[in-house]
Short mmCIF file of C-alpha atoms and ligand atoms in Angstrom, two decimals:
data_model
loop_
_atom_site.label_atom_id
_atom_site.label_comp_id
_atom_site.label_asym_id
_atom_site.label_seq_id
_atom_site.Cartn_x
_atom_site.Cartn_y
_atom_site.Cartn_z
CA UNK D 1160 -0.57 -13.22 -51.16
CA UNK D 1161 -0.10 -17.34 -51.10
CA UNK D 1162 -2.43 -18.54 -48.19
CA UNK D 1163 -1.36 -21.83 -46.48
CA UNK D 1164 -4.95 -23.76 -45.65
CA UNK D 1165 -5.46 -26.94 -43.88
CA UNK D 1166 -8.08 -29.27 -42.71
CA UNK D 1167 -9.18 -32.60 -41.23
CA UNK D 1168 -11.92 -35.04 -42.86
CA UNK D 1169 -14.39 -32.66 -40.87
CA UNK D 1170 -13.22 -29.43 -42.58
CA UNK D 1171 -12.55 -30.77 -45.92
CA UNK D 1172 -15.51 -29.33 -47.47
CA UNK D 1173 -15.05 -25.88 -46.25
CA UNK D 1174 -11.50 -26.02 -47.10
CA UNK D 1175 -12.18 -26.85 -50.63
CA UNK D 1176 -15.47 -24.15 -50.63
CA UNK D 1177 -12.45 -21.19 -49.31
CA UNK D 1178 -10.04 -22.77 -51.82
CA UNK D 1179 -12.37 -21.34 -54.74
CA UNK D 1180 -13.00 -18.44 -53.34
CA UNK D 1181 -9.48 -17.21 -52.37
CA UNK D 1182 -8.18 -17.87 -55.80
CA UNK D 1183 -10.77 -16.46 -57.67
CA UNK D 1184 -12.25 -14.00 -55.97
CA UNK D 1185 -9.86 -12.34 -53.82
CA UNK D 1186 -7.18 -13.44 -56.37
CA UNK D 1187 -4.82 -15.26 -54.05
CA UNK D 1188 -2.56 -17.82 -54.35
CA UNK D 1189 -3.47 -21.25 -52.11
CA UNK D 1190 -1.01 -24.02 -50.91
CA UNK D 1191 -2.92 -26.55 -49.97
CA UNK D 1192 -1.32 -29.20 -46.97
CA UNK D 1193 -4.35 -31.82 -46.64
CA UNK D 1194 -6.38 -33.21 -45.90
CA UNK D 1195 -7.15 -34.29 -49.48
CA UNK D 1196 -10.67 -36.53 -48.93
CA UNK D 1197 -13.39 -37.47 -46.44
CA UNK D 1198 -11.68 -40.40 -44.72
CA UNK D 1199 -11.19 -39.27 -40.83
CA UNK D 1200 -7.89 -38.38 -40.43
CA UNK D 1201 -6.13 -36.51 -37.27
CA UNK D 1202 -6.08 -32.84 -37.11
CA UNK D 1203 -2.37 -32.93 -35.07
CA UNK D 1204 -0.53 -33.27 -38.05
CA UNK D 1205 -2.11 -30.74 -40.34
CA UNK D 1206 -1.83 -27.88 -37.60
CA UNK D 1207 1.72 -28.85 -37.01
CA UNK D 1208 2.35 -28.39 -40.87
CA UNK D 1209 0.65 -25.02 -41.00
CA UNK D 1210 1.68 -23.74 -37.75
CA UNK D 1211 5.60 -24.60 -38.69
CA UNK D 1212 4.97 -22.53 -42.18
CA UNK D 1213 3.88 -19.55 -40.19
CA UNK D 1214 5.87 -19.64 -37.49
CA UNK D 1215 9.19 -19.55 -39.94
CA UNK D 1216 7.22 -16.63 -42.33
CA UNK D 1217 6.90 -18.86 -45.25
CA UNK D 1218 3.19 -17.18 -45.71
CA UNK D 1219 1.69 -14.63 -44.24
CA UNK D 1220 -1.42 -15.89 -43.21
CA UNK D 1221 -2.79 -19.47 -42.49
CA UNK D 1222 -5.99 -21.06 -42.36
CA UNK D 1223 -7.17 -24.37 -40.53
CA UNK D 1224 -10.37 -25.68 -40.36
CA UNK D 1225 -11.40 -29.26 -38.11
CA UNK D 1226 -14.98 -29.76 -36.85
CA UNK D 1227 -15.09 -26.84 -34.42
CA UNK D 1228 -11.72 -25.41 -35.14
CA UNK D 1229 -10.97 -26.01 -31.60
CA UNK D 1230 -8.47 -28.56 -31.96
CA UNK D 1231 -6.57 -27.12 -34.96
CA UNK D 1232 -6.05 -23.53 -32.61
CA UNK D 1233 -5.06 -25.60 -29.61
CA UNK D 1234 -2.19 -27.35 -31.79
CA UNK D 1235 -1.24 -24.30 -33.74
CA UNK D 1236 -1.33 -22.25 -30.94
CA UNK D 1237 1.56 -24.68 -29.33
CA UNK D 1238 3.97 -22.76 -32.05
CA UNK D 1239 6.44 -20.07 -31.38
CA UNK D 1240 5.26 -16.74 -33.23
CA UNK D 1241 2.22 -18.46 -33.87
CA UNK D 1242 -1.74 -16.77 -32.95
CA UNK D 1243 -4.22 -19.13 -34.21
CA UNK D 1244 -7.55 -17.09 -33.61
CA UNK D 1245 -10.74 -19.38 -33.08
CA UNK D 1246 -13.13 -17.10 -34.76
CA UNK D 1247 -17.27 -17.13 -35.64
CA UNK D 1248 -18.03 -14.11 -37.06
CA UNK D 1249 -16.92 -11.14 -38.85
CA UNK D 1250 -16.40 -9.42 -35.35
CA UNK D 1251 -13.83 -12.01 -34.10
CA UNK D 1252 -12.41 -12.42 -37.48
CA UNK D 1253 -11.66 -8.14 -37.60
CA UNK D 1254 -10.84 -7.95 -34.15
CA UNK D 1255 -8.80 -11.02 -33.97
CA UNK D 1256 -6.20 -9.01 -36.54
CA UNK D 1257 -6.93 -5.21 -35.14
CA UNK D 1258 -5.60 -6.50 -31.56
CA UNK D 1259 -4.10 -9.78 -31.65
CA UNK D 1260 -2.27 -9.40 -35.30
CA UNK D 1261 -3.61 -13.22 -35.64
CA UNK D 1262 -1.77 -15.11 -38.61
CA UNK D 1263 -3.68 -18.13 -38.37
CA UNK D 1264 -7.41 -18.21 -38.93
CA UNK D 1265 -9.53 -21.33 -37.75
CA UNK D 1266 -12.70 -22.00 -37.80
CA UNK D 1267 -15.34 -24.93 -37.91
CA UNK D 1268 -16.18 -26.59 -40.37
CA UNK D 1269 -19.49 -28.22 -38.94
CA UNK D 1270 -20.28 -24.52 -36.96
CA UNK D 1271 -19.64 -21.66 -39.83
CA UNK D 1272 -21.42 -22.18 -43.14
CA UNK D 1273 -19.90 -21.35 -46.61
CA UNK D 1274 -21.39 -17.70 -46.70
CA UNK D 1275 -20.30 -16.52 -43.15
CA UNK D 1276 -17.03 -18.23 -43.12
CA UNK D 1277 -16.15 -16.39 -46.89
CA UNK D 1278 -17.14 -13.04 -45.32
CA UNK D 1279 -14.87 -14.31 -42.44
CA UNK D 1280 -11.70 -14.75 -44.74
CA UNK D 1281 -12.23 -11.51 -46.68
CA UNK D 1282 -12.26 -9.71 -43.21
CA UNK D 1283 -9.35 -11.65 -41.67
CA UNK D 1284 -7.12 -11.10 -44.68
CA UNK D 1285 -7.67 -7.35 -45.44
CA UNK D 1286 -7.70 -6.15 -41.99
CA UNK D 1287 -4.09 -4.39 -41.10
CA UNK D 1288 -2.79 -4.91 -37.03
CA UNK D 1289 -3.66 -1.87 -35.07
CA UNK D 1290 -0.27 -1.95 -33.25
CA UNK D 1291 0.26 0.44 -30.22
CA UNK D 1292 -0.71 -0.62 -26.82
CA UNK D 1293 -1.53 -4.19 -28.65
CA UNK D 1294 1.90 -4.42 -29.92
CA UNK D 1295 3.21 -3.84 -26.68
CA UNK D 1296 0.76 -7.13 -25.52
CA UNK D 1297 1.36 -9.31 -27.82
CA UNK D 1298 5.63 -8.81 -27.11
CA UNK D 1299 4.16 -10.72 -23.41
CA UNK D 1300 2.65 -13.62 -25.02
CA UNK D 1301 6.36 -15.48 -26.18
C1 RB5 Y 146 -13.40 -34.77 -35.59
O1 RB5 Y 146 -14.50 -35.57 -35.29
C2 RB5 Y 146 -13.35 -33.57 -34.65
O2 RB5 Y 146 -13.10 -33.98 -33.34
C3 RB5 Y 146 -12.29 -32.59 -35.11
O3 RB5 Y 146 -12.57 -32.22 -36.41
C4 RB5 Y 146 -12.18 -31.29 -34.34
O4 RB5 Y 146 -13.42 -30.68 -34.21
C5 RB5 Y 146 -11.43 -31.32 -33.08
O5 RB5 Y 146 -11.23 -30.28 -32.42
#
């Protein structure tokens, strides 16, 4: 699969950490929107770019990372077709696809180290939608 990942200054160095590890050791492919270095730089415009790649199916699955990963899900979530999960843990991360059939995962940067948040990736991307009464659910949300 090609994974479209994002991040502000704040997630920058978990971006590039997941980078690594989706290419070499899930074997993925990565396109990369920014940001590209530490200078602060606004989140907004990032989670618009990943958020408008999802919502038209250009990827399957995206990935945005800010500081707490709070502001990248509110702004994704602002997309048609679009369910940015806000996840911490392997739990959220499985459940997030099982019942919500998330395509966007985000997480923070300066809350989820390198370890967890790999664990969180591998979870997120190999866990199929569980469909049934959650299909029927997630028809409400648009
Ligand atoms: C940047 O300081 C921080 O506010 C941002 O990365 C993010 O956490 C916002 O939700």
């Amino acid at each position: 699969m090609k994974i479209i990942i994002g991040s502000d200054h704040a997630g920058f160095d978990l971006k590039e950490d997941l980078k690594i590890f989706l290419t070499r050791e899930l074997g993925h492919g990565v396109e990369d929107v920014g940001v590209y270095g530490r200078e602060s730089a606004d989140y907004p415009p990032v989670a618009h770019r990943v958020a408008d790649e999802i919502g038209a199916q250009r990827y399957p699955f995206g990935i945005l990372i800010c500081g707490t990963g709070i502001g990248m899900s509110i702004v994704a979530n602002r997309h048609k077709s679009v369910r940015a999960a806000l996840c911490h843990n392997i739990l959220t991360a499985r459940l997030s696809r099982q019942h919500n059939n998330a395509n966007i995962l985000a997480m923070g940067g300066r809350i989820i180290g390198i370890s967890l948040a790999q664990e969180m990736v591998r979870e997120f991307l190999s866990t199929p939608f569980e469909g049934g009464r959650h299909e029927r659910r997630i028809k409400q949300i648009d």
